[in-house]
Every structure is written in C-alpha cells, then in structure tokens.
C-alpha cells in the first residue's frame, strides 16, 4: 500500500472486504465511500495537492477500485498530464481494460493549447 496506494488487488479481495465492512462495520464502509468520492472530486477540481492529501490520509483498502478508474478517466479526459502522472505514480492501473479507450479520450481533447503539457 505504501509504494502504490492506488494499485489494484484481486476484485474478489476488495468485494470480500466491502461485504465484511457492510456486515460488521458500516462506518468503515461509509469512510471508504467518502474517501473514494473525495479522490474523484479532487481530480474533477484538478487539484493535485488534494489528490495527494486524500491518498496520504486513506487507510489501506479505503479507496475503491471503481473510483480509481473514474479518477483516471477524468484525468485523461481533462488532458491533465500532471494528474495522469500523479495517479500513475500512486499505482493507478492506466493499462486496465476499463481504460482501453483512454488513448482515444486523450486524442479527442488534445489541442494546440494543451499539447505541450
């Protein structure tokens, strides 16, 4: 977790943890949802500092994989090289099957103004 906090685990492992939290610790489940939503909002706001803060303050397993993919797609769609690099450095799986159209997203939003970023 320390080296790559956004790296994915097996989906079954995440699912089992979320089910366990739902059954035994609904507050932990709500914390995970809030933290995951905060990551996505920080990317929407193009706030790299807040992305770092959310990830630094997250407990292991607290950032849900679907939200990591959503954050990565938003960063790519906004053509924010800074955010894409940051998410990649934190372990976001940019080669994930759900992001297979990412190159097309980047091509669609690349312009003369943002090409040199």
mmCIF file with all atom_site columns, C-alpha atoms in Angstrom:
data_model
loop_
_atom_site.group_PDB
_atom_site.id
_atom_site.type_symbol
_atom_site.label_atom_id
_atom_site.label_alt_id
_atom_site.label_comp_id
_atom_site.label_asym_id
_atom_site.label_entity_id
_atom_site.label_seq_id
_atom_site.pdbx_PDB_ins_code
_atom_site.Cartn_x
_atom_site.Cartn_y
_atom_site.Cartn_z
_atom_site.occupancy
_atom_site.B_iso_or_equiv
_atom_site.pdbx_formal_charge
_atom_site.auth_seq_id
_atom_site.auth_comp_id
_atom_site.auth_asym_id
_atom_site.auth_atom_id
_atom_site.pdbx_PDB_model_num
ATOM 1   C CA . UNK A 1 1   ? 0.000   0.000   0.000   1.00 0.00 ? 1   UNK A CA 1
ATOM 2   C CA . UNK A 1 2   ? 2.785   2.435   0.871   1.00 0.00 ? 2   UNK A CA 1
ATOM 3   C CA . UNK A 1 3   ? 4.510   2.251   -2.518  1.00 0.00 ? 3   UNK A CA 1
ATOM 4   C CA . UNK A 1 4   ? 1.411   2.128   -4.726  1.00 0.00 ? 4   UNK A CA 1
ATOM 5   C CA . UNK A 1 5   ? -1.733  3.046   -2.769  1.00 0.00 ? 5   UNK A CA 1
ATOM 6   C CA . UNK A 1 6   ? -3.950  3.091   -5.871  1.00 0.00 ? 6   UNK A CA 1
ATOM 7   C CA . UNK A 1 7   ? -2.750  -0.262  -7.228  1.00 0.00 ? 7   UNK A CA 1
ATOM 8   C CA . UNK A 1 8   ? -5.441  -2.881  -7.650  1.00 0.00 ? 8   UNK A CA 1
ATOM 9   C CA . UNK A 1 9   ? -5.881  -6.077  -5.744  1.00 0.00 ? 9   UNK A CA 1
ATOM 10  C CA . UNK A 1 10  ? -7.949  -9.006  -6.934  1.00 0.00 ? 10  UNK A CA 1
ATOM 11  C CA . UNK A 1 11  ? -11.582 -7.875  -7.277  1.00 0.00 ? 11  UNK A CA 1
ATOM 12  C CA . UNK A 1 12  ? -12.698 -10.732 -5.029  1.00 0.00 ? 12  UNK A CA 1
ATOM 13  C CA . UNK A 1 13  ? -10.480 -9.427  -2.227  1.00 0.00 ? 13  UNK A CA 1
ATOM 14  C CA . UNK A 1 14  ? -11.966 -5.940  -2.461  1.00 0.00 ? 14  UNK A CA 1
ATOM 15  C CA . UNK A 1 15  ? -15.503 -7.336  -2.701  1.00 0.00 ? 15  UNK A CA 1
ATOM 16  C CA . UNK A 1 16  ? -14.978 -9.514  0.401   1.00 0.00 ? 16  UNK A CA 1
ATOM 17  C CA . UNK A 1 17  ? -13.643 -6.539  2.381   1.00 0.00 ? 17  UNK A CA 1
ATOM 18  C CA . UNK A 1 18  ? -16.566 -4.332  1.352   1.00 0.00 ? 18  UNK A CA 1
ATOM 19  C CA . UNK A 1 19  ? -19.048 -7.076  2.255   1.00 0.00 ? 19  UNK A CA 1
ATOM 20  C CA . UNK A 1 20  ? -17.330 -7.554  5.617   1.00 0.00 ? 20  UNK A CA 1
ATOM 21  C CA . UNK A 1 21  ? -17.481 -3.810  6.312   1.00 0.00 ? 21  UNK A CA 1
ATOM 22  C CA . UNK A 1 22  ? -21.122 -3.713  5.248   1.00 0.00 ? 22  UNK A CA 1
ATOM 23  C CA . UNK A 1 23  ? -21.929 -6.504  7.688   1.00 0.00 ? 23  UNK A CA 1
ATOM 24  C CA . UNK A 1 24  ? -19.585 -5.690  10.586  1.00 0.00 ? 24  UNK A CA 1
ATOM 25  C CA . UNK A 1 25  ? -18.509 -2.058  10.275  1.00 0.00 ? 25  UNK A CA 1
ATOM 26  C CA . UNK A 1 26  ? -20.827 0.192   8.242   1.00 0.00 ? 26  UNK A CA 1
ATOM 27  C CA . UNK A 1 27  ? -18.865 3.255   9.352   1.00 0.00 ? 27  UNK A CA 1
ATOM 28  C CA . UNK A 1 28  ? -15.716 1.872   7.684   1.00 0.00 ? 28  UNK A CA 1
ATOM 29  C CA . UNK A 1 29  ? -17.742 1.273   4.523   1.00 0.00 ? 29  UNK A CA 1
ATOM 30  C CA . UNK A 1 30  ? -19.024 4.858   4.599   1.00 0.00 ? 30  UNK A CA 1
ATOM 31  C CA . UNK A 1 31  ? -15.472 6.128   5.199   1.00 0.00 ? 31  UNK A CA 1
ATOM 32  C CA . UNK A 1 32  ? -14.294 4.187   2.137   1.00 0.00 ? 32  UNK A CA 1
ATOM 33  C CA . UNK A 1 33  ? -17.091 5.638   0.033   1.00 0.00 ? 33  UNK A CA 1
ATOM 34  C CA . UNK A 1 34  ? -16.348 9.180   1.242   1.00 0.00 ? 34  UNK A CA 1
ATOM 35  C CA . UNK A 1 35  ? -12.610 8.791   0.640   1.00 0.00 ? 35  UNK A CA 1
ATOM 36  C CA . UNK A 1 36  ? -13.181 7.338   -2.821  1.00 0.00 ? 36  UNK A CA 1
ATOM 37  C CA . UNK A 1 37  ? -15.557 10.164  -3.730  1.00 0.00 ? 37  UNK A CA 1
ATOM 38  C CA . UNK A 1 38  ? -13.046 12.715  -2.409  1.00 0.00 ? 38  UNK A CA 1
ATOM 39  C CA . UNK A 1 39  ? -10.399 11.309  -4.771  1.00 0.00 ? 39  UNK A CA 1
ATOM 40  C CA . UNK A 1 40  ? -12.716 11.695  -7.758  1.00 0.00 ? 40  UNK A CA 1
ATOM 41  C CA . UNK A 1 41  ? -13.704 15.221  -6.699  1.00 0.00 ? 41  UNK A CA 1
ATOM 42  C CA . UNK A 1 42  ? -10.056 16.250  -6.322  1.00 0.00 ? 42  UNK A CA 1
ATOM 43  C CA . UNK A 1 43  ? -9.381  15.067  -9.882  1.00 0.00 ? 43  UNK A CA 1
ATOM 44  C CA . UNK A 1 44  ? -12.510 16.881  -11.141 1.00 0.00 ? 44  UNK A CA 1
ATOM 45  C CA . UNK A 1 45  ? -11.213 20.021  -9.435  1.00 0.00 ? 45  UNK A CA 1
ATOM 46  C CA . UNK A 1 46  ? -7.762  19.462  -10.999 1.00 0.00 ? 46  UNK A CA 1
ATOM 47  C CA . UNK A 1 47  ? -6.286  19.733  -7.504  1.00 0.00 ? 47  UNK A CA 1
ATOM 48  C CA . UNK A 1 48  ? -3.136  17.613  -7.396  1.00 0.00 ? 48  UNK A CA 1
ATOM 49  C CA . UNK A 1 49  ? -2.429  18.677  -3.822  1.00 0.00 ? 49  UNK A CA 1
ATOM 50  C CA . UNK A 1 50  ? -5.818  17.417  -2.702  1.00 0.00 ? 50  UNK A CA 1
ATOM 51  C CA . UNK A 1 51  ? -5.292  14.138  -4.591  1.00 0.00 ? 51  UNK A CA 1
ATOM 52  C CA . UNK A 1 52  ? -2.049  13.684  -2.655  1.00 0.00 ? 52  UNK A CA 1
ATOM 53  C CA . UNK A 1 53  ? -3.793  14.560  0.630   1.00 0.00 ? 53  UNK A CA 1
ATOM 54  C CA . UNK A 1 54  ? -6.703  12.165  0.054   1.00 0.00 ? 54  UNK A CA 1
ATOM 55  C CA . UNK A 1 55  ? -4.349  9.310   -0.783  1.00 0.00 ? 55  UNK A CA 1
ATOM 56  C CA . UNK A 1 56  ? -1.979  10.114  2.089   1.00 0.00 ? 56  UNK A CA 1
ATOM 57  C CA . UNK A 1 57  ? -4.841  10.121  4.590   1.00 0.00 ? 57  UNK A CA 1
ATOM 58  C CA . UNK A 1 58  ? -6.508  6.958   3.259   1.00 0.00 ? 58  UNK A CA 1
ATOM 59  C CA . UNK A 1 59  ? -6.307  3.690   5.113   1.00 0.00 ? 59  UNK A CA 1
ATOM 60  C CA . UNK A 1 60  ? -5.246  0.606   3.135   1.00 0.00 ? 60  UNK A CA 1
ATOM 61  C CA . UNK A 1 61  ? -8.183  -0.649  1.080   1.00 0.00 ? 61  UNK A CA 1
ATOM 62  C CA . UNK A 1 62  ? -10.199 2.504   1.624   1.00 0.00 ? 62  UNK A CA 1
ATOM 63  C CA . UNK A 1 63  ? -10.058 3.789   -1.967  1.00 0.00 ? 63  UNK A CA 1
ATOM 64  C CA . UNK A 1 64  ? -12.345 1.627   -4.069  1.00 0.00 ? 64  UNK A CA 1
ATOM 65  C CA . UNK A 1 65  ? -11.144 0.411   -7.450  1.00 0.00 ? 65  UNK A CA 1
ATOM 66  C CA . UNK A 1 66  ? -14.104 1.728   -9.442  1.00 0.00 ? 66  UNK A CA 1
ATOM 67  C CA . UNK A 1 67  ? -13.373 5.219   -8.159  1.00 0.00 ? 67  UNK A CA 1
ATOM 68  C CA . UNK A 1 68  ? -9.681  4.923   -9.076  1.00 0.00 ? 68  UNK A CA 1
ATOM 69  C CA . UNK A 1 69  ? -10.736 4.086   -12.640 1.00 0.00 ? 69  UNK A CA 1
ATOM 70  C CA . UNK A 1 70  ? -13.171 7.002   -12.665 1.00 0.00 ? 70  UNK A CA 1
ATOM 71  C CA . UNK A 1 71  ? -10.454 9.371   -11.429 1.00 0.00 ? 71  UNK A CA 1
ATOM 72  C CA . UNK A 1 72  ? -8.027  8.104   -14.078 1.00 0.00 ? 72  UNK A CA 1
ATOM 73  C CA . UNK A 1 73  ? -10.606 8.536   -16.852 1.00 0.00 ? 73  UNK A CA 1
ATOM 74  C CA . UNK A 1 74  ? -11.366 12.079  -15.674 1.00 0.00 ? 74  UNK A CA 1
ATOM 75  C CA . UNK A 1 75  ? -7.673  12.981  -15.579 1.00 0.00 ? 75  UNK A CA 1
ATOM 76  C CA . UNK A 1 76  ? -7.190  11.620  -19.090 1.00 0.00 ? 76  UNK A CA 1
ATOM 77  C CA . UNK A 1 77  ? -10.318 13.340  -20.397 1.00 0.00 ? 77  UNK A CA 1
ATOM 78  C CA . UNK A 1 78  ? -9.151  16.666  -18.978 1.00 0.00 ? 78  UNK A CA 1
ATOM 79  C CA . UNK A 1 79  ? -5.750  16.222  -20.660 1.00 0.00 ? 79  UNK A CA 1
ATOM 80  C CA . UNK A 1 80  ? -4.052  16.923  -17.346 1.00 0.00 ? 80  UNK A CA 1
ATOM 81  C CA . UNK A 1 81  ? -0.605  15.439  -17.691 1.00 0.00 ? 81  UNK A CA 1
ATOM 82  C CA . UNK A 1 82  ? 0.165   16.414  -14.093 1.00 0.00 ? 82  UNK A CA 1
ATOM 83  C CA . UNK A 1 83  ? -2.807  14.463  -12.736 1.00 0.00 ? 83  UNK A CA 1
ATOM 84  C CA . UNK A 1 84  ? -2.253  11.468  -15.016 1.00 0.00 ? 84  UNK A CA 1
ATOM 85  C CA . UNK A 1 85  ? 1.392   11.261  -13.959 1.00 0.00 ? 85  UNK A CA 1
ATOM 86  C CA . UNK A 1 86  ? 0.429   11.650  -10.310 1.00 0.00 ? 86  UNK A CA 1
ATOM 87  C CA . UNK A 1 87  ? -2.201  8.907   -10.461 1.00 0.00 ? 87  UNK A CA 1
ATOM 88  C CA . UNK A 1 88  ? 0.228   6.618   -12.308 1.00 0.00 ? 88  UNK A CA 1
ATOM 89  C CA . UNK A 1 89  ? 2.925   7.273   -9.702  1.00 0.00 ? 89  UNK A CA 1
ATOM 90  C CA . UNK A 1 90  ? 0.430   6.295   -6.996  1.00 0.00 ? 90  UNK A CA 1
ATOM 91  C CA . UNK A 1 91  ? -0.235  2.984   -8.732  1.00 0.00 ? 91  UNK A CA 1
ATOM 92  C CA . UNK A 1 92  ? -3.408  3.688   -10.720 1.00 0.00 ? 92  UNK A CA 1
ATOM 93  C CA . UNK A 1 93  ? -3.607  0.960   -13.374 1.00 0.00 ? 93  UNK A CA 1
ATOM 94  C CA . UNK A 1 94  ? -3.705  3.057   -16.539 1.00 0.00 ? 94  UNK A CA 1
ATOM 95  C CA . UNK A 1 95  ? -3.474  -0.117  -18.626 1.00 0.00 ? 95  UNK A CA 1
ATOM 96  C CA . UNK A 1 96  ? -6.668  -1.561  -17.122 1.00 0.00 ? 96  UNK A CA 1
ATOM 97  C CA . UNK A 1 97  ? -9.229  -2.981  -19.562 1.00 0.00 ? 97  UNK A CA 1
ATOM 98  C CA . UNK A 1 98  ? -11.780 -0.371  -18.471 1.00 0.00 ? 98  UNK A CA 1
ATOM 99  C CA . UNK A 1 99  ? -9.406  2.329   -19.730 1.00 0.00 ? 99  UNK A CA 1
ATOM 100 C CA . UNK A 1 100 ? -8.702  0.735   -23.111 1.00 0.00 ? 100 UNK A CA 1
ATOM 101 C CA . UNK A 1 101 ? -10.283 3.707   -24.881 1.00 0.00 ? 101 UNK A CA 1
ATOM 102 C CA . UNK A 1 102 ? -8.061  6.143   -22.967 1.00 0.00 ? 102 UNK A CA 1
ATOM 103 C CA . UNK A 1 103 ? -5.871  6.902   -25.978 1.00 0.00 ? 103 UNK A CA 1
ATOM 104 C CA . UNK A 1 104 ? -8.990  7.951   -27.872 1.00 0.00 ? 104 UNK A CA 1
ATOM 105 C CA . UNK A 1 105 ? -10.074 10.164  -24.972 1.00 0.00 ? 105 UNK A CA 1
ATOM 106 C CA . UNK A 1 106 ? -6.715  11.902  -24.970 1.00 0.00 ? 106 UNK A CA 1
ATOM 107 C CA . UNK A 1 107 ? -6.764  12.354  -28.756 1.00 0.00 ? 107 UNK A CA 1
ATOM 108 C CA . UNK A 1 108 ? -10.241 13.874  -28.637 1.00 0.00 ? 108 UNK A CA 1
ATOM 109 C CA . UNK A 1 109 ? -9.290  16.501  -26.078 1.00 0.00 ? 109 UNK A CA 1
ATOM 110 C CA . UNK A 1 110 ? -5.764  17.303  -27.231 1.00 0.00 ? 110 UNK A CA 1
ATOM 111 C CA . UNK A 1 111 ? -5.473  20.731  -28.737 1.00 0.00 ? 111 UNK A CA 1
ATOM 112 C CA . UNK A 1 112 ? -2.753  23.128  -29.737 1.00 0.00 ? 112 UNK A CA 1
ATOM 113 C CA . UNK A 1 113 ? -3.074  24.771  -26.321 1.00 0.00 ? 113 UNK A CA 1
ATOM 114 C CA . UNK A 1 114 ? -2.632  21.656  -24.185 1.00 0.00 ? 114 UNK A CA 1
ATOM 115 C CA . UNK A 1 115 ? -0.376  19.556  -26.439 1.00 0.00 ? 115 UNK A CA 1
ATOM 116 C CA . UNK A 1 116 ? 2.860   20.794  -24.886 1.00 0.00 ? 116 UNK A CA 1
ATOM 117 C CA . UNK A 1 117 ? 1.835   19.914  -21.323 1.00 0.00 ? 117 UNK A CA 1
#
